[in-house]
């Protein structure tokens, strides 16, 4: 369980997060949504220890963020980095093997290679294993990064807007993979999303944020409503129910 | 991949043999130990600078700047100019070599760490900021050097100039042992960091996610860089673009970007460039030009050839 208690955060005098309390139980896909500047990415980066936690407490299972060693946390919690910041010149296979680093510490054993081979197959990357990350398409690169996080074999996976710059096929494919990782792999996936329709289609739970606070929290069908669109997103987009799932008309 | 390693090994053998055997003057009993000592100095400094440059480029996430470019060479010249300025040319010339070496090593490691410390605190672990500030600091130190050099006696200026380029014409075996005692442990530590460097090279976010704290890794690497550059420079003098040439050639040649591959290849390339450069400078050009000129020329030509032939893998 990820437990967030009384977390506030400010950068340069501006309040980004105000007194956030949130419990995310094990399993399932949770989407963080909200307008730009709501503090979704900041909240995620605090859980991921990419920014220093100043006020409040965050625990992942029994590990306290900021107190437990990074190497221990890396076996429990994986972060999918944004593809633009992965700078090294790596082959796809090498990158996925790198995901095993918290376990092999640089000396991969047979088990690590087996898991990498499995992961490459699972993400249909086997034929690309020897290609460099900057020689493949954006969708394939994004898939490699998710595969890397998958190979890390953690219970929790955090993703910050992984659908950026992906076309519809790549986006749906990626979301389906995450769904499978939650359903079959038993992982807990926490994902910051911009597109509400993707959240409605693939998440079990959506947490809506605005101005550094959580304003709604629950199943997509109960949370996503015309009132939410006007109150939180300040737009009058209509919402239809298609196949029992809310769809925002843009 | 094996072919490239084979070619490198062959080039290494050719250049070292040429350095040892070409153009013998005097008896071999004297010549061989004399040249072997200088060969050891060339190889040690080469490996130190290559390792330091690769480390620096990995943690700063760039492949253009090197410790020399951001002001390490200027730091050496500053210590040198400062000594000549304070002691005068005659006083400087009277300093025993081990004292001078020890002083250089200590001040350069110290000042280098101080520079990095100030930069890291000021830049709050933002590597881009660190590098940019480093360039400006380098310019500042160089201007200070210019200023001091303008105020000293022209004869003393000559002396500073002569010592401002790397040279290997004479190597004291005591100094060589001292350099090895300082730099070999640093080289071993750098080698032991190789897997962590692979992770740090992924960038801040990914490294944190994989459990490798970037700030700690960066600090440790910076200490190693300071020690390695300081010991190489204190032994031989500033190397200019040497590190950049070696690292660029290495990234072109090395079959993988893993540090377990890159570090040895960089060391090998450095030895080849330095030994071949020294051989050409000594035996063919009859010491008509500083070593740095030969290296820049040679390295630049090889680099251009590799890039134009499209060997960028």
Coordinates of C-alpha atoms in Angstrom, one line a residue:
Chain A
X1 CA 0.0 0.0 0.0
X2 CA 1.2 3.5 -0.8
X3 CA 0.2 5.8 2.1
X4 CA 0.5 9.5 1.7
X5 CA -0.1 11.6 4.9
X6 CA -0.2 15.3 5.3
X7 CA 2.1 16.0 2.3
X8 CA 2.6 19.6 1.3
X9 CA 5.1 21.0 -1.1
X10 CA 6.2 24.4 -2.3
X11 CA 8.7 25.5 -4.9
X12 CA 10.1 29.0 -4.7
X13 CA 7.3 30.2 -2.4
X14 CA 4.5 28.8 -4.6
X15 CA 2.4 26.2 -3.0
X16 CA 2.3 23.1 -5.3
X17 CA 0.7 20.6 -2.9
X18 CA -1.4 21.3 0.1
X19 CA -2.0 18.8 2.8
X20 CA -2.5 15.7 0.7
X21 CA -3.8 12.5 2.3
X22 CA -4.1 9.5 0.0
X23 CA -4.2 5.7 0.4
X24 CA -3.5 3.6 -2.6
X25 CA -4.1 -0.1 -1.8
X26 CA -2.2 -2.9 -3.5
X27 CA -3.2 -3.8 -7.1
X28 CA -5.0 -2.2 -9.9
X29 CA -4.4 0.9 -12.0
X30 CA -4.8 4.3 -10.4
X31 CA -4.8 7.4 -12.7
X32 CA -4.0 10.9 -11.4
X33 CA -5.8 13.4 -13.5
X34 CA -6.4 17.1 -13.3
X35 CA -5.7 20.4 -15.2
X36 CA -2.2 21.6 -15.9
X37 CA -0.4 22.8 -12.8
X38 CA -2.6 20.8 -10.4
X39 CA 0.4 19.1 -8.8
X40 CA -0.1 15.6 -10.2
X41 CA 3.5 15.2 -11.4
X42 CA 4.9 16.7 -8.2
X43 CA 2.9 14.3 -6.1
X44 CA 4.2 11.4 -8.2
X45 CA 7.8 12.6 -8.1
X46 CA 7.6 12.9 -4.3
X47 CA 6.5 9.2 -4.1
X48 CA 9.2 8.3 -6.6
X49 CA 11.8 10.3 -4.4
X50 CA 12.8 12.3 -7.5
X51 CA 12.1 15.4 -5.3
X52 CA 12.9 15.7 -1.7
X53 CA 9.9 15.3 0.6
X54 CA 9.7 18.4 2.9
X55 CA 6.4 18.1 4.8
X56 CA 4.4 15.0 5.5
X57 CA 5.1 11.3 5.2
X58 CA 5.0 8.8 2.4
X59 CA 5.2 5.1 3.0
X60 CA 5.4 2.3 0.4
X61 CA 4.4 -0.9 2.2
X62 CA 6.7 -0.6 5.3
X63 CA 9.3 1.5 3.6
X64 CA 9.5 5.2 4.5
X65 CA 10.4 7.5 1.6
X66 CA 13.4 9.6 2.6
X67 CA 14.5 7.2 5.3
X68 CA 15.0 3.9 3.7
X69 CA 17.9 3.2 1.3
X70 CA 17.3 3.9 -2.3
X71 CA 18.6 0.4 -3.3
X72 CA 16.0 -1.3 -1.1
X73 CA 13.2 0.9 -2.4
X74 CA 14.3 0.1 -6.0
X75 CA 13.2 -3.6 -5.5
X76 CA 9.7 -2.5 -4.5
X77 CA 9.0 0.6 -6.6
X78 CA 9.9 1.2 -10.2
X79 CA 9.7 4.5 -12.0
X80 CA 9.2 4.8 -15.8
X81 CA 11.5 7.7 -16.7
X82 CA 10.4 10.0 -19.5
X83 CA 12.0 8.9 -22.7
X84 CA 13.4 12.3 -23.4
X85 CA 15.7 12.1 -20.3
X86 CA 17.2 8.7 -21.0
X87 CA 20.4 9.9 -22.5
X88 CA 22.7 6.9 -22.7
X89 CA 23.3 5.2 -26.0
X90 CA 21.9 1.7 -25.2
X91 CA 20.5 -1.2 -27.1
X92 CA 17.0 -2.3 -26.3
X93 CA 18.2 -5.6 -24.7
X94 CA 20.8 -3.8 -22.7
X95 CA 18.2 -1.3 -21.4
X96 CA 15.9 -4.0 -20.3
X97 CA 18.7 -5.8 -18.6
X98 CA 19.5 -2.5 -16.9
X99 CA 16.1 -2.7 -15.3
X100 CA 17.3 -5.7 -13.4
X101 CA 20.1 -3.6 -11.8
X102 CA 18.5 -3.5 -8.3
X103 CA 18.8 -7.3 -8.3
X104 CA 22.0 -8.0 -10.1
X105 CA 24.0 -4.9 -9.2
X106 CA 25.8 -5.0 -12.5
X107 CA 26.5 -8.8 -12.6
X108 CA 23.5 -10.3 -14.3
X109 CA 23.0 -14.0 -13.7
X110 CA 21.1 -16.7 -15.6
X111 CA 17.8 -15.8 -13.9
X112 CA 18.2 -12.1 -14.9
X113 CA 18.8 -13.1 -18.5
X114 CA 15.7 -15.3 -18.4
X115 CA 13.5 -12.6 -17.1
X116 CA 14.9 -10.2 -19.7
X117 CA 14.1 -12.7 -22.5
X118 CA 10.6 -13.2 -21.2
X119 CA 10.0 -9.5 -20.8
X120 CA 11.3 -8.8 -24.4
X121 CA 8.8 -11.4 -25.6
X122 CA 5.9 -10.1 -23.5
X123 CA 6.4 -6.6 -24.9
X124 CA 7.1 -7.8 -28.5
X125 CA 10.6 -6.4 -28.5
X126 CA 12.6 -9.5 -29.1
X127 CA 13.3 -8.6 -32.8
X128 CA 14.4 -5.1 -31.7
X129 CA 16.7 -6.3 -28.9
X130 CA 19.9 -5.3 -30.7
X131 CA 18.7 -2.0 -32.0
X132 CA 19.8 1.3 -30.3
X133 CA 17.2 3.3 -28.4
X134 CA 17.6 6.3 -30.7
X135 CA 17.1 4.1 -33.8
X136 CA 13.6 3.0 -33.0
X137 CA 10.2 4.8 -33.1
X138 CA 8.8 6.8 -30.2
X139 CA 6.2 4.1 -29.4
X140 CA 8.9 1.3 -29.4
X141 CA 11.1 3.4 -27.1
X142 CA 8.3 4.0 -24.7
X143 CA 7.5 0.3 -24.7
X144 CA 11.2 -0.4 -24.0
X145 CA 11.1 1.9 -21.0
X146 CA 8.0 0.1 -19.6
X147 CA 9.7 -3.2 -20.3
X148 CA 12.6 -2.0 -18.3
X149 CA 10.4 -1.1 -15.4
X150 CA 8.6 -4.5 -15.7
X151 CA 11.9 -6.3 -15.6
X152 CA 12.6 -4.6 -12.4
X153 CA 10.0 -7.0 -10.9
X154 CA 8.6 -4.5 -8.4
X155 CA 5.2 -4.5 -6.8
X156 CA 4.6 -0.8 -7.7
X157 CA 5.1 1.0 -10.9
X158 CA 4.9 4.8 -11.3
X159 CA 4.5 6.5 -14.7
X160 CA 4.4 10.2 -15.5
X161 CA 2.4 11.0 -18.7
X162 CA 3.7 8.0 -20.7
X163 CA 1.4 8.7 -23.6
X164 CA 3.1 12.0 -24.5
X165 CA 3.9 12.0 -28.2
X166 CA 2.4 8.6 -28.9
X167 CA -0.1 7.9 -31.6
X168 CA -3.4 6.2 -30.8
X169 CA -2.3 2.7 -31.6
X170 CA 0.9 3.0 -29.5
X171 CA -1.1 4.7 -26.7
X172 CA -3.7 1.9 -26.5
X173 CA -1.1 -0.8 -26.8
X174 CA 0.9 0.7 -23.9
X175 CA -2.2 1.1 -21.7
X176 CA -3.2 -2.5 -22.5
X177 CA 0.2 -3.6 -21.4
X178 CA -0.1 -1.7 -18.1
X179 CA -3.6 -3.2 -17.6
X180 CA -2.1 -6.7 -18.1
X181 CA 0.7 -6.0 -15.7
X182 CA -1.9 -5.0 -13.1
X183 CA -4.3 -7.9 -13.8
X184 CA -1.9 -10.8 -14.4
X185 CA 1.3 -9.6 -12.8
X186 CA -0.5 -8.3 -9.7
X187 CA 1.4 -4.9 -9.9
X188 CA 0.0 -1.7 -8.6
X189 CA 0.2 0.9 -11.3
X190 CA 0.0 4.7 -10.6
X191 CA -0.1 6.8 -13.7
X192 CA -0.4 10.5 -14.4
X193 CA -2.6 11.0 -17.4
X194 CA -3.7 14.0 -19.4
X195 CA -6.4 12.3 -21.5
X196 CA -9.4 11.7 -19.3
X197 CA -10.7 9.1 -21.8
X198 CA -7.7 6.9 -21.4
X199 CA -8.1 7.2 -17.6
X200 CA -11.8 6.2 -17.9
X201 CA -11.0 3.3 -20.2
X202 CA -8.1 1.7 -18.4
X203 CA -8.0 2.8 -14.8
X204 CA -9.8 1.2 -11.8
X205 CA -9.7 4.4 -9.9
X206 CA -9.1 8.0 -10.8
X207 CA -7.8 10.6 -8.3
X208 CA -8.6 14.1 -9.5
X209 CA -6.5 17.0 -8.4
X210 CA -6.8 20.8 -8.7
X211 CA -4.5 23.5 -7.3
X212 CA -2.6 21.1 -5.1
X213 CA -5.5 19.4 -3.6
X214 CA -7.4 16.2 -4.2
X215 CA -10.9 17.1 -5.2
X216 CA -12.4 13.7 -6.3
X217 CA -11.5 10.1 -5.9
X218 CA -13.2 6.9 -7.0
X219 CA -14.2 4.7 -9.9
X220 CA -14.1 6.5 -13.3
X221 CA -17.9 6.0 -13.9
X222 CA -18.7 7.8 -10.6
X223 CA -16.1 10.6 -10.7
X224 CA -16.1 11.7 -14.4
X225 CA -19.2 13.8 -14.7
X226 CA -20.3 17.1 -16.4
X227 CA -19.9 18.8 -13.1
X228 CA -16.3 17.7 -12.9
X229 CA -15.6 19.1 -16.3
X230 CA -16.9 22.5 -15.5
X231 CA -15.7 22.7 -11.9
X232 CA -12.2 21.2 -12.2
X233 CA -11.2 21.5 -15.8
X234 CA -13.2 24.8 -16.5
X235 CA -14.5 23.6 -19.8
X236 CA -18.0 22.6 -20.9
X237 CA -17.0 19.4 -22.7
X238 CA -20.0 17.0 -22.8
X239 CA -19.9 13.5 -21.4
X240 CA -21.6 10.5 -22.9
X241 CA -21.9 7.1 -21.6
X242 CA -20.7 4.5 -24.1
X243 CA -20.7 0.8 -23.2
X244 CA -21.1 1.7 -19.5
X245 CA -18.0 3.9 -19.6
X246 CA -18.0 7.8 -19.5
X247 CA -16.5 9.3 -22.7
X248 CA -15.6 13.0 -22.9
X249 CA -16.5 14.5 -26.2
X250 CA -13.7 16.9 -27.3
Chain B
X1 CA 34.0 -6.2 -32.1
X2 CA 36.9 -8.6 -31.8
X3 CA 38.5 -7.1 -34.9
X4 CA 38.4 -3.6 -33.4
X5 CA 40.0 -4.8 -30.1
X6 CA 42.6 -6.7 -32.3
X7 CA 43.4 -3.5 -34.3
X8 CA 43.7 -1.5 -31.1
X9 CA 46.0 -4.1 -29.5
X10 CA 48.2 -4.2 -32.7
X11 CA 48.4 -0.4 -32.7
X12 CA 49.4 -0.4 -29.1
X13 CA 52.1 -2.9 -29.7
X14 CA 53.4 -1.1 -32.8
X15 CA 53.5 2.3 -31.0
X16 CA 55.2 1.0 -27.8
X17 CA 57.7 -1.0 -29.8
X18 CA 58.5 2.0 -32.0
X19 CA 58.9 4.2 -28.9
X20 CA 61.3 1.7 -27.3
X21 CA 63.3 0.6 -30.4
X22 CA 63.4 3.4 -32.9
X23 CA 66.4 5.5 -33.4
X24 CA 68.6 4.2 -30.6
X25 CA 71.3 6.5 -29.2
X26 CA 73.9 5.0 -26.9
X27 CA 74.0 1.7 -25.2
X28 CA 70.8 -0.4 -24.7
X29 CA 71.6 -1.0 -21.0
X30 CA 71.1 2.7 -20.5
X31 CA 68.5 3.3 -23.1
X32 CA 66.0 0.6 -22.3
X33 CA 65.4 1.4 -18.6
X34 CA 65.4 5.1 -19.5
X35 CA 62.8 4.6 -22.2
X36 CA 60.8 2.1 -20.2
X37 CA 60.4 4.6 -17.4
X38 CA 59.1 7.2 -19.8
X39 CA 56.8 4.7 -21.4
X40 CA 55.4 3.9 -18.0
X41 CA 54.9 7.6 -17.3
X42 CA 53.2 8.1 -20.7
X43 CA 50.8 5.1 -20.2
X44 CA 50.0 6.0 -16.6
X45 CA 49.1 9.6 -17.3
X46 CA 47.2 8.6 -20.5
X47 CA 45.1 6.1 -18.6
X48 CA 44.5 8.6 -15.7
X49 CA 43.3 11.4 -18.1
X50 CA 41.2 9.0 -20.2
X51 CA 39.5 7.6 -17.1
X52 CA 38.9 11.1 -15.6
X53 CA 37.4 12.4 -18.9
X54 CA 35.1 9.4 -19.3
X55 CA 33.9 9.7 -15.7
X56 CA 33.4 13.5 -16.1
X57 CA 31.4 13.1 -19.4
X58 CA 29.3 10.3 -17.9
X59 CA 28.2 12.2 -14.8
X60 CA 27.7 15.5 -16.6
X61 CA 25.8 13.8 -19.5
X62 CA 27.8 15.5 -22.2
X63 CA 30.5 14.5 -24.6
X64 CA 32.2 17.8 -25.4
X65 CA 33.5 19.2 -22.1
X66 CA 36.4 17.7 -20.2
X67 CA 38.0 18.5 -16.9
X68 CA 40.8 20.3 -18.8
X69 CA 38.3 22.4 -20.7
X70 CA 36.5 23.6 -17.6
X71 CA 39.6 24.9 -16.0
X72 CA 41.9 22.1 -14.6
X73 CA 44.7 23.0 -17.0
X74 CA 44.3 26.7 -16.1
X75 CA 44.5 25.7 -12.4
X76 CA 47.9 24.1 -13.0
X77 CA 49.2 27.2 -14.8
X78 CA 47.8 29.3 -12.0
X79 CA 49.7 27.4 -9.4
X80 CA 52.8 27.6 -11.6
X81 CA 52.5 31.3 -12.3
X82 CA 51.7 32.0 -8.6
X83 CA 54.9 30.2 -7.5
X84 CA 57.0 32.0 -10.0
X85 CA 55.3 35.3 -9.1
X86 CA 55.9 34.8 -5.3
X87 CA 59.3 33.1 -5.4
X88 CA 60.7 34.7 -8.5
X89 CA 62.2 32.6 -11.4
X90 CA 65.4 31.7 -9.5
X91 CA 63.5 30.7 -6.4
X92 CA 61.2 28.6 -8.5
X93 CA 64.1 26.9 -10.3
X94 CA 65.7 26.0 -6.9
X95 CA 62.6 24.1 -5.6
X96 CA 63.4 20.4 -5.4
X97 CA 61.3 18.4 -7.9
X98 CA 59.5 16.2 -5.3
X99 CA 58.4 19.2 -3.3
X100 CA 57.1 20.9 -6.5
X101 CA 55.3 17.7 -7.4
X102 CA 53.8 17.2 -4.0
X103 CA 52.7 20.9 -3.9
X104 CA 51.2 20.7 -7.4
X105 CA 49.3 17.5 -6.5
X106 CA 48.0 18.8 -3.3
X107 CA 47.0 22.2 -4.5
X108 CA 45.4 20.9 -7.7
X109 CA 43.4 18.2 -5.9
X110 CA 42.4 20.7 -3.2
X111 CA 41.5 23.5 -5.6
X112 CA 39.8 21.1 -8.0
X113 CA 37.6 19.8 -5.1
X114 CA 36.9 23.3 -3.9
X115 CA 35.9 24.4 -7.4
X116 CA 33.6 21.4 -7.7
X117 CA 32.3 21.8 -4.2
X118 CA 31.4 25.5 -4.8
X119 CA 29.9 24.7 -8.2
X120 CA 27.9 21.8 -6.8
X121 CA 26.5 23.8 -3.9
X122 CA 25.8 26.8 -6.1
X123 CA 24.3 24.7 -8.9
X124 CA 22.3 22.5 -6.5
X125 CA 23.4 19.3 -8.3
X126 CA 22.2 20.7 -11.6
X127 CA 24.9 19.3 -13.9
X128 CA 24.3 21.7 -16.8
X129 CA 24.7 24.6 -14.5
X130 CA 27.8 23.1 -13.0
X131 CA 29.3 22.7 -16.4
X132 CA 28.4 26.2 -17.6
X133 CA 29.7 27.7 -14.3
X134 CA 32.8 25.6 -14.8
X135 CA 33.5 27.1 -18.2
X136 CA 33.2 30.6 -16.8
X137 CA 35.4 29.7 -13.8
X138 CA 37.9 28.4 -16.3
X139 CA 37.9 31.7 -18.2
X140 CA 38.2 33.5 -14.8
X141 CA 41.3 31.5 -13.8
X142 CA 42.9 31.9 -17.3
X143 CA 42.4 35.7 -17.1
X144 CA 44.0 35.7 -13.7
X145 CA 46.9 33.8 -15.1
X146 CA 47.2 36.3 -18.0
X147 CA 47.2 39.1 -15.5
X148 CA 49.9 37.6 -13.3
X149 CA 52.0 36.6 -16.3
X150 CA 51.9 40.2 -17.6
X151 CA 53.3 41.5 -14.3
X152 CA 56.3 39.1 -14.1
X153 CA 59.7 39.5 -15.7
X154 CA 59.8 38.4 -19.4
X155 CA 62.4 35.8 -18.5
X156 CA 60.3 34.4 -15.8
X157 CA 57.3 34.4 -18.3
X158 CA 59.4 32.2 -20.6
X159 CA 59.9 29.8 -17.8
X160 CA 56.1 29.6 -17.1
X161 CA 55.5 29.2 -20.8
X162 CA 57.9 26.3 -21.1
X163 CA 56.2 24.4 -18.2
X164 CA 52.7 25.1 -19.5
X165 CA 52.7 22.1 -21.8
X166 CA 52.9 18.4 -21.0
X167 CA 56.3 17.0 -21.5
X168 CA 57.9 13.6 -21.0
X169 CA 61.5 14.3 -22.0
X170 CA 62.8 13.3 -18.5
X171 CA 60.9 11.3 -16.0
X172 CA 62.1 11.0 -12.4
X173 CA 61.4 7.4 -11.2
X174 CA 60.6 8.7 -7.6
X175 CA 57.9 11.0 -9.0
X176 CA 56.6 8.2 -11.2
X177 CA 56.3 5.9 -8.2
X178 CA 54.6 8.7 -6.2
X179 CA 52.1 9.4 -9.1
X180 CA 51.4 5.7 -9.3
X181 CA 50.8 5.4 -5.6
X182 CA 48.2 8.2 -5.8
X183 CA 46.5 7.4 -9.1
X184 CA 46.4 3.6 -9.2
X185 CA 44.1 3.3 -6.2
X186 CA 41.9 6.0 -7.8
X187 CA 41.9 4.0 -11.1
X188 CA 40.9 0.9 -9.2
X189 CA 38.0 2.7 -7.5
X190 CA 36.9 4.1 -10.9
X191 CA 36.9 0.6 -12.3
X192 CA 34.8 -0.7 -9.4
X193 CA 32.3 2.1 -10.1
X194 CA 31.8 0.8 -13.7
X195 CA 28.3 -0.7 -13.2
X196 CA 27.1 2.3 -11.1
X197 CA 28.4 4.6 -13.9
X198 CA 26.2 2.7 -16.4
X199 CA 23.2 3.4 -14.2
X200 CA 24.2 7.0 -13.6
X201 CA 24.6 7.5 -17.4
X202 CA 20.8 6.8 -17.8
X203 CA 20.1 10.2 -16.3
X204 CA 18.8 11.4 -12.9
X205 CA 15.3 9.9 -13.0
X206 CA 16.2 6.5 -14.2
X207 CA 19.2 6.2 -11.9
X208 CA 17.1 7.1 -8.9
X209 CA 14.4 4.6 -10.0
X210 CA 17.1 1.8 -10.1
X211 CA 18.3 2.7 -6.6
X212 CA 21.5 4.5 -7.5
X213 CA 21.5 7.9 -5.7
X214 CA 22.8 10.3 -8.3
X215 CA 24.2 12.9 -5.9
X216 CA 26.3 10.4 -4.1
X217 CA 27.6 8.8 -7.3
X218 CA 28.4 12.3 -8.7
X219 CA 30.4 13.3 -5.6
X220 CA 32.4 10.2 -5.5
X221 CA 33.2 10.4 -9.3
X222 CA 34.2 14.1 -8.9
X223 CA 36.7 13.2 -6.2
X224 CA 38.2 10.5 -8.4
X225 CA 38.4 12.9 -11.3
X226 CA 40.2 15.5 -9.2
X227 CA 42.8 13.0 -8.0
X228 CA 43.4 11.5 -11.4
X229 CA 43.7 14.8 -13.3
X230 CA 45.8 16.3 -10.6
X231 CA 48.3 13.4 -10.5
X232 CA 48.7 13.2 -14.3
X233 CA 49.1 17.0 -14.6
X234 CA 51.5 17.3 -11.7
X235 CA 53.7 14.6 -13.3
X236 CA 53.7 15.9 -16.8
X237 CA 51.9 19.2 -17.2
X238 CA 48.6 20.3 -18.8
X239 CA 47.3 18.2 -21.7
X240 CA 44.8 20.5 -23.5
X241 CA 42.5 18.7 -25.8
X242 CA 44.0 15.3 -25.2
X243 CA 41.1 14.0 -23.0
X244 CA 38.5 15.1 -25.5
X245 CA 40.3 13.4 -28.4
X246 CA 40.6 10.2 -26.5
X247 CA 37.0 10.1 -25.3
X248 CA 35.6 11.0 -28.8
X249 CA 37.7 8.3 -30.4
X250 CA 36.6 5.8 -27.7
X251 CA 32.9 6.4 -28.2
X252 CA 33.4 5.9 -31.9
X253 CA 35.4 2.7 -31.5
X254 CA 33.9 1.0 -28.4
X255 CA 31.4 -1.6 -29.4
X256 CA 29.2 -0.9 -26.3
X257 CA 28.6 2.1 -24.1
X258 CA 28.9 0.0 -21.0
X259 CA 31.8 1.3 -18.8
X260 CA 33.2 -2.2 -18.4
X261 CA 34.1 -1.8 -22.1
X262 CA 34.5 2.0 -22.5
X263 CA 37.0 2.4 -19.6
X264 CA 39.6 -0.1 -20.9
X265 CA 39.1 1.0 -24.5
X266 CA 39.7 4.6 -23.5
X267 CA 42.8 3.7 -21.6
X268 CA 44.1 1.8 -24.6
X269 CA 43.3 4.6 -27.0
X270 CA 45.0 7.1 -24.6
X271 CA 48.2 5.0 -24.5
X272 CA 48.3 4.7 -28.3
X273 CA 47.7 8.4 -28.9
X274 CA 50.2 9.5 -26.3
X275 CA 53.0 7.0 -27.1
X276 CA 52.6 7.4 -30.8
X277 CA 52.5 11.2 -30.4
X278 CA 55.6 11.2 -28.3
X279 CA 57.5 8.9 -30.7
X280 CA 56.6 11.1 -33.7
X281 CA 57.5 14.3 -31.8
X282 CA 60.9 12.9 -30.6
X283 CA 62.1 10.8 -33.4
X284 CA 60.6 12.3 -36.5
X285 CA 60.1 15.9 -35.7
X286 CA 63.2 16.1 -33.5
X287 CA 61.4 17.9 -30.6
X288 CA 60.6 20.8 -32.9
X289 CA 57.1 21.2 -31.4
X290 CA 55.3 20.6 -28.1
X291 CA 53.7 17.1 -27.7
X292 CA 50.3 18.7 -27.5
X293 CA 50.5 20.0 -31.0
X294 CA 51.4 16.5 -32.4
X295 CA 48.5 14.9 -30.4
X296 CA 45.9 17.5 -31.4
X297 CA 47.0 17.1 -35.0
X298 CA 47.1 13.3 -35.0
X299 CA 44.0 12.9 -32.9
X300 CA 42.1 15.4 -34.9
X301 CA 43.0 13.7 -38.2
X302 CA 42.0 10.3 -36.9
X303 CA 38.8 11.6 -35.5
X304 CA 37.8 13.3 -38.7
X305 CA 38.6 10.2 -40.8
X306 CA 36.5 8.0 -38.6
X307 CA 33.5 10.5 -38.7
X308 CA 33.7 11.0 -42.4
X309 CA 34.0 7.3 -43.1
X310 CA 30.7 6.9 -41.2
X311 CA 32.1 4.6 -38.6
X312 CA 29.8 6.2 -36.0
X313 CA 28.1 3.2 -34.6

